[in-house]
């Protein structure tokens, strides 16, 4: 489907999204730094699934910052909901890694994607750990604070660093089995609790694989585009399915495709694009 947005319209949105992500991310970081944990007004949405007053404030600020200059765009946020539109939709996680945020573990992100039809056109992620913004526009490469980034050139699994996401929505036994299989191939692995950050670590070449069996769309879309534009191999379900129900994602250094092909096969995933 031909996009109703020309390159100038997409570029204008990307510029605004980068500015909004940086402003809102820094404000959320200041709010957390200045607050006692007991004043964050934490609500429990489920087992190890939380929302804070900071999430809601951040999402409203992002909505205002994006919809004010582009009033015809749709908005879908983790906290406020919404739906995708026939033209363009912002898909937003105001604080990805809320548990980390609550505990003061500064491995969380602001994630903003803009989708048109069946394509992610813009991805923007504010990295709280580094106070930097990663972004990509489809077909234009990936950037960290405006400088180009690239996926790792790793080809030896014994040199690989992998990040494995996991939530209570999926089997822990399967997670352990996968960890063991990769460990036996000589790979080192991590679990961090913030998908958007994990995906940009693939994009900048700091890690060689990120895989999680189930994420919501707002967790993955921005980071997935950034990783893809940085040259990583990215696979996930079709966008309409992700927006409706979430799903798996895998992003990895292209030189390790044979090592991770079994994950794509197990999930029935196809390459993004």
Short mmCIF file of C-alpha atoms in Angstrom, two decimals:
data_model
loop_
_atom_site.label_atom_id
_atom_site.label_comp_id
_atom_site.label_asym_id
_atom_site.label_seq_id
_atom_site.Cartn_x
_atom_site.Cartn_y
_atom_site.Cartn_z
CA UNK A 1 0.00 0.00 0.00
CA UNK A 2 1.38 3.41 -0.96
CA UNK A 3 1.92 5.65 2.05
CA UNK A 4 -0.26 8.78 2.20
CA UNK A 5 2.77 10.59 3.68
CA UNK A 6 5.61 11.94 1.57
CA UNK A 7 9.19 12.07 2.81
CA UNK A 8 8.81 15.63 4.08
CA UNK A 9 5.80 14.68 6.21
CA UNK A 10 7.63 11.69 7.67
CA UNK A 11 10.78 13.75 8.32
CA UNK A 12 8.75 16.42 10.09
CA UNK A 13 7.17 13.82 12.35
CA UNK A 14 10.52 12.20 13.09
CA UNK A 15 12.02 15.52 14.12
CA UNK A 16 9.15 16.23 16.49
CA UNK A 17 9.21 12.69 17.91
CA UNK A 18 12.94 12.92 18.70
CA UNK A 19 12.43 16.22 20.52
CA UNK A 20 9.40 14.90 22.44
CA UNK A 21 11.17 11.68 23.46
CA UNK A 22 14.16 13.61 24.79
CA UNK A 23 12.07 16.15 26.68
CA UNK A 24 9.68 13.60 28.20
CA UNK A 25 12.46 11.12 28.99
CA UNK A 26 14.51 13.72 30.83
CA UNK A 27 11.47 14.95 32.73
CA UNK A 28 10.60 11.37 33.78
CA UNK A 29 14.20 10.88 34.94
CA UNK A 30 14.09 14.11 36.97
CA UNK A 31 10.75 13.13 38.48
CA UNK A 32 12.13 9.75 39.55
CA UNK A 33 15.29 11.29 40.95
CA UNK A 34 13.35 13.86 42.97
CA UNK A 35 10.71 11.41 44.26
CA UNK A 36 10.70 8.99 47.11
CA UNK A 37 9.67 5.53 45.84
CA UNK A 38 6.61 5.71 48.08
CA UNK A 39 5.33 8.80 46.27
CA UNK A 40 5.32 7.24 42.79
CA UNK A 41 1.71 6.07 43.28
CA UNK A 42 2.46 2.57 42.00
CA UNK A 43 -0.52 0.53 40.84
CA UNK A 44 -0.32 -3.19 40.19
CA UNK A 45 -1.85 -4.20 36.83
CA UNK A 46 -0.88 -7.83 37.34
CA UNK A 47 1.95 -9.97 38.69
CA UNK A 48 5.16 -7.91 38.21
CA UNK A 49 3.20 -5.50 35.96
CA UNK A 50 3.06 -1.96 37.29
CA UNK A 51 2.05 1.56 36.30
CA UNK A 52 3.04 4.80 38.03
CA UNK A 53 1.91 8.38 37.97
CA UNK A 54 5.05 9.01 35.91
CA UNK A 55 3.82 6.65 33.16
CA UNK A 56 0.54 8.52 32.90
CA UNK A 57 2.13 11.96 32.97
CA UNK A 58 4.70 10.93 30.36
CA UNK A 59 2.09 9.46 28.04
CA UNK A 60 -0.07 12.57 28.21
CA UNK A 61 2.95 14.76 27.49
CA UNK A 62 3.88 12.58 24.50
CA UNK A 63 0.32 12.66 23.19
CA UNK A 64 0.18 16.45 23.49
CA UNK A 65 3.59 16.86 21.89
CA UNK A 66 2.73 14.68 18.87
CA UNK A 67 -0.94 15.38 18.25
CA UNK A 68 -0.73 19.15 18.63
CA UNK A 69 1.39 19.58 15.46
CA UNK A 70 -0.26 16.60 13.70
CA UNK A 71 -3.91 16.64 14.80
CA UNK A 72 -5.12 14.15 12.19
CA UNK A 73 -2.78 11.39 13.38
CA UNK A 74 -4.11 8.55 15.56
CA UNK A 75 -2.57 7.67 18.93
CA UNK A 76 -2.21 4.32 20.69
CA UNK A 77 -0.58 4.35 24.14
CA UNK A 78 0.12 1.62 26.65
CA UNK A 79 -1.70 3.42 29.46
CA UNK A 80 -4.49 5.27 27.69
CA UNK A 81 -5.22 2.80 24.91
CA UNK A 82 -6.46 3.98 21.54
CA UNK A 83 -6.56 2.36 18.14
CA UNK A 84 -4.68 2.37 14.90
CA UNK A 85 -6.05 4.35 11.98
CA UNK A 86 -6.22 3.91 8.24
CA UNK A 87 -3.58 6.59 7.74
CA UNK A 88 -0.93 7.09 10.42
CA UNK A 89 -0.77 6.06 14.09
CA UNK A 90 1.66 6.85 16.90
CA UNK A 91 2.30 3.75 19.03
CA UNK A 92 3.81 4.74 22.37
CA UNK A 93 5.19 3.23 25.55
CA UNK A 94 5.84 6.21 27.84
CA UNK A 95 8.14 4.23 30.16
CA UNK A 96 9.24 0.83 28.90
CA UNK A 97 10.77 -0.95 31.87
CA UNK A 98 8.46 0.44 34.56
CA UNK A 99 9.68 -2.02 37.21
CA UNK A 100 13.25 -0.87 36.59
CA UNK A 101 12.07 2.75 36.78
CA UNK A 102 10.30 2.18 40.09
CA UNK A 103 13.33 0.53 41.67
CA UNK A 104 15.79 3.16 40.43
CA UNK A 105 17.50 0.76 38.01
CA UNK A 106 18.07 3.15 35.14
CA UNK A 107 17.45 0.70 32.33
CA UNK A 108 14.22 2.07 30.92
CA UNK A 109 13.12 3.93 27.82
CA UNK A 110 10.58 6.15 26.14
CA UNK A 111 9.45 4.35 22.97
CA UNK A 112 7.66 6.13 20.10
CA UNK A 113 6.81 4.53 16.76
CA UNK A 114 4.81 5.90 13.84
CA UNK A 115 3.09 3.29 11.68
CA UNK A 116 1.36 3.72 8.35
CA UNK A 117 -0.58 0.79 6.93
CA UNK A 118 1.53 -2.32 7.38
CA UNK A 119 4.85 -0.49 7.86
CA UNK A 120 6.72 1.13 10.75
CA UNK A 121 7.88 4.44 9.29
CA UNK A 122 9.52 6.06 12.34
CA UNK A 123 11.15 4.64 15.46
CA UNK A 124 12.41 6.76 18.35
CA UNK A 125 13.77 5.50 21.69
CA UNK A 126 15.05 7.61 24.57
CA UNK A 127 17.70 5.64 26.48
CA UNK A 128 17.59 6.74 30.11
CA UNK A 129 20.87 5.02 30.99
CA UNK A 130 22.81 7.16 28.52
CA UNK A 131 20.47 10.16 28.22
CA UNK A 132 20.53 9.73 24.44
CA UNK A 133 17.95 9.34 21.70
CA UNK A 134 18.08 6.62 19.06
CA UNK A 135 15.97 7.04 15.96
CA UNK A 136 15.32 5.72 12.48
CA UNK A 137 13.16 6.58 9.51
CA UNK A 138 12.40 3.69 7.17
CA UNK A 139 15.05 3.53 4.47
CA UNK A 140 17.25 6.18 6.07
CA UNK A 141 19.54 4.29 8.45
CA UNK A 142 19.70 4.32 12.24
CA UNK A 143 21.18 6.97 14.51
CA UNK A 144 22.23 7.59 18.11
CA UNK A 145 22.13 11.29 18.96
CA UNK A 146 22.39 11.95 15.23
CA UNK A 147 25.40 9.70 14.57
CA UNK A 148 25.01 6.54 12.45
CA UNK A 149 24.98 3.17 14.23
CA UNK A 150 25.34 -0.35 12.91
CA UNK A 151 24.62 -3.88 14.07
CA UNK A 152 27.57 -6.02 15.17
CA UNK A 153 29.68 -7.94 12.66
CA UNK A 154 29.94 -10.98 14.97
CA UNK A 155 30.17 -14.35 13.19
CA UNK A 156 31.53 -16.63 15.93
CA UNK A 157 28.89 -17.74 18.45
CA UNK A 158 31.60 -18.07 21.10
CA UNK A 159 31.99 -14.29 20.91
CA UNK A 160 28.27 -13.54 20.99
CA UNK A 161 26.34 -11.68 23.67
CA UNK A 162 22.61 -12.34 23.67
CA UNK A 163 19.68 -10.73 25.48
CA UNK A 164 16.69 -12.93 26.23
CA UNK A 165 13.48 -11.27 27.33
CA UNK A 166 10.89 -13.16 29.32
CA UNK A 167 7.57 -12.44 30.97
CA UNK A 168 5.09 -14.54 32.92
CA UNK A 169 2.90 -14.73 29.82
CA UNK A 170 5.19 -17.41 28.38
CA UNK A 171 6.77 -20.66 29.55
CA UNK A 172 9.72 -20.32 31.90
CA UNK A 173 10.78 -23.86 31.06
CA UNK A 174 11.04 -22.90 27.38
CA UNK A 175 13.06 -19.83 28.38
CA UNK A 176 15.47 -21.99 30.37
CA UNK A 177 15.80 -24.51 27.52
CA UNK A 178 16.67 -21.74 25.07
CA UNK A 179 19.17 -20.22 27.51
CA UNK A 180 20.85 -23.61 27.88
CA UNK A 181 21.02 -24.17 24.12
CA UNK A 182 22.68 -20.80 23.53
CA UNK A 183 24.98 -21.29 26.52
CA UNK A 184 26.13 -24.62 25.12
CA UNK A 185 27.05 -22.84 21.88
CA UNK A 186 29.37 -20.58 23.88
CA UNK A 187 27.17 -17.49 24.07
CA UNK A 188 26.87 -15.21 27.09
CA UNK A 189 23.42 -13.85 27.89
CA UNK A 190 21.54 -11.18 29.80
CA UNK A 191 17.97 -10.30 30.82
CA UNK A 192 17.30 -6.62 31.45
CA UNK A 193 13.56 -5.95 31.52
CA UNK A 194 13.17 -3.25 28.86
CA UNK A 195 12.55 -4.43 25.30
CA UNK A 196 13.03 -1.05 23.63
CA UNK A 197 16.49 -0.74 25.17
CA UNK A 198 17.38 -4.33 24.30
CA UNK A 199 16.53 -3.71 20.65
CA UNK A 200 18.68 -0.58 20.43
CA UNK A 201 21.55 -2.51 21.98
CA UNK A 202 21.30 -4.78 18.93
CA UNK A 203 21.16 -1.72 16.68
CA UNK A 204 24.36 -0.22 18.08
CA UNK A 205 26.23 -3.53 18.07
CA UNK A 206 26.48 -3.90 21.86
CA UNK A 207 24.71 -7.27 21.71
CA UNK A 208 24.13 -9.87 19.00
CA UNK A 209 20.64 -11.25 19.69
CA UNK A 210 17.47 -10.06 21.30
CA UNK A 211 14.54 -12.44 21.48
CA UNK A 212 11.30 -12.47 23.43
CA UNK A 213 8.31 -14.73 22.88
CA UNK A 214 5.64 -12.15 23.61
CA UNK A 215 5.64 -8.37 23.69
CA UNK A 216 3.02 -5.72 23.13
CA UNK A 217 3.36 -3.58 20.02
CA UNK A 218 4.31 -0.44 21.95
CA UNK A 219 7.26 -2.29 23.52
CA UNK A 220 8.87 -3.38 20.28
CA UNK A 221 7.94 -1.36 17.20
CA UNK A 222 10.29 1.62 17.57
CA UNK A 223 13.28 -0.50 18.57
CA UNK A 224 12.60 -3.06 15.86
CA UNK A 225 12.77 -0.42 13.12
CA UNK A 226 15.94 1.08 14.58
CA UNK A 227 17.58 -2.36 14.70
CA UNK A 228 16.49 -3.15 11.15
CA UNK A 229 17.77 0.16 9.82
CA UNK A 230 21.08 -0.46 11.60
CA UNK A 231 21.51 -3.63 9.56
CA UNK A 232 20.28 -6.23 12.05
CA UNK A 233 18.12 -9.12 10.93
CA UNK A 234 14.65 -8.54 12.40
CA UNK A 235 11.67 -10.89 12.36
CA UNK A 236 8.20 -10.49 13.89
CA UNK A 237 4.54 -11.09 13.02
CA UNK A 238 2.62 -8.80 10.64
CA UNK A 239 1.93 -5.35 12.03
CA UNK A 240 -1.84 -5.74 12.22
CA UNK A 241 -1.42 -8.83 14.39
CA UNK A 242 1.07 -7.10 16.66
CA UNK A 243 -1.20 -4.09 17.14
CA UNK A 244 -4.11 -6.35 18.03
CA UNK A 245 -2.46 -8.93 20.25
CA UNK A 246 1.31 -8.51 20.45
CA UNK A 247 3.70 -11.34 19.67
CA UNK A 248 7.34 -12.43 19.42
CA UNK A 249 10.31 -10.52 18.06
CA UNK A 250 13.85 -11.51 17.19
CA UNK A 251 16.66 -9.15 16.17
CA UNK A 252 20.22 -10.34 15.63
CA UNK A 253 23.55 -9.61 14.02
CA UNK A 254 23.32 -10.76 10.39
CA UNK A 255 26.47 -12.86 10.58
CA UNK A 256 24.82 -15.20 13.08
CA UNK A 257 21.75 -16.01 10.99
CA UNK A 258 22.45 -19.74 10.93
CA UNK A 259 22.77 -19.85 14.72
CA UNK A 260 19.35 -18.33 15.29
CA UNK A 261 17.38 -19.78 12.37
CA UNK A 262 15.79 -22.35 14.68
CA UNK A 263 14.11 -19.54 16.68
CA UNK A 264 12.47 -18.13 13.56
CA UNK A 265 11.34 -21.61 12.59
CA UNK A 266 9.94 -22.32 16.05
CA UNK A 267 7.98 -19.07 16.07
CA UNK A 268 6.95 -19.19 12.40
CA UNK A 269 8.42 -15.70 11.98
CA UNK A 270 9.28 -13.93 8.74
CA UNK A 271 11.83 -11.19 8.22
CA UNK A 272 10.64 -7.63 8.75
CA UNK A 273 10.58 -5.24 5.85
#
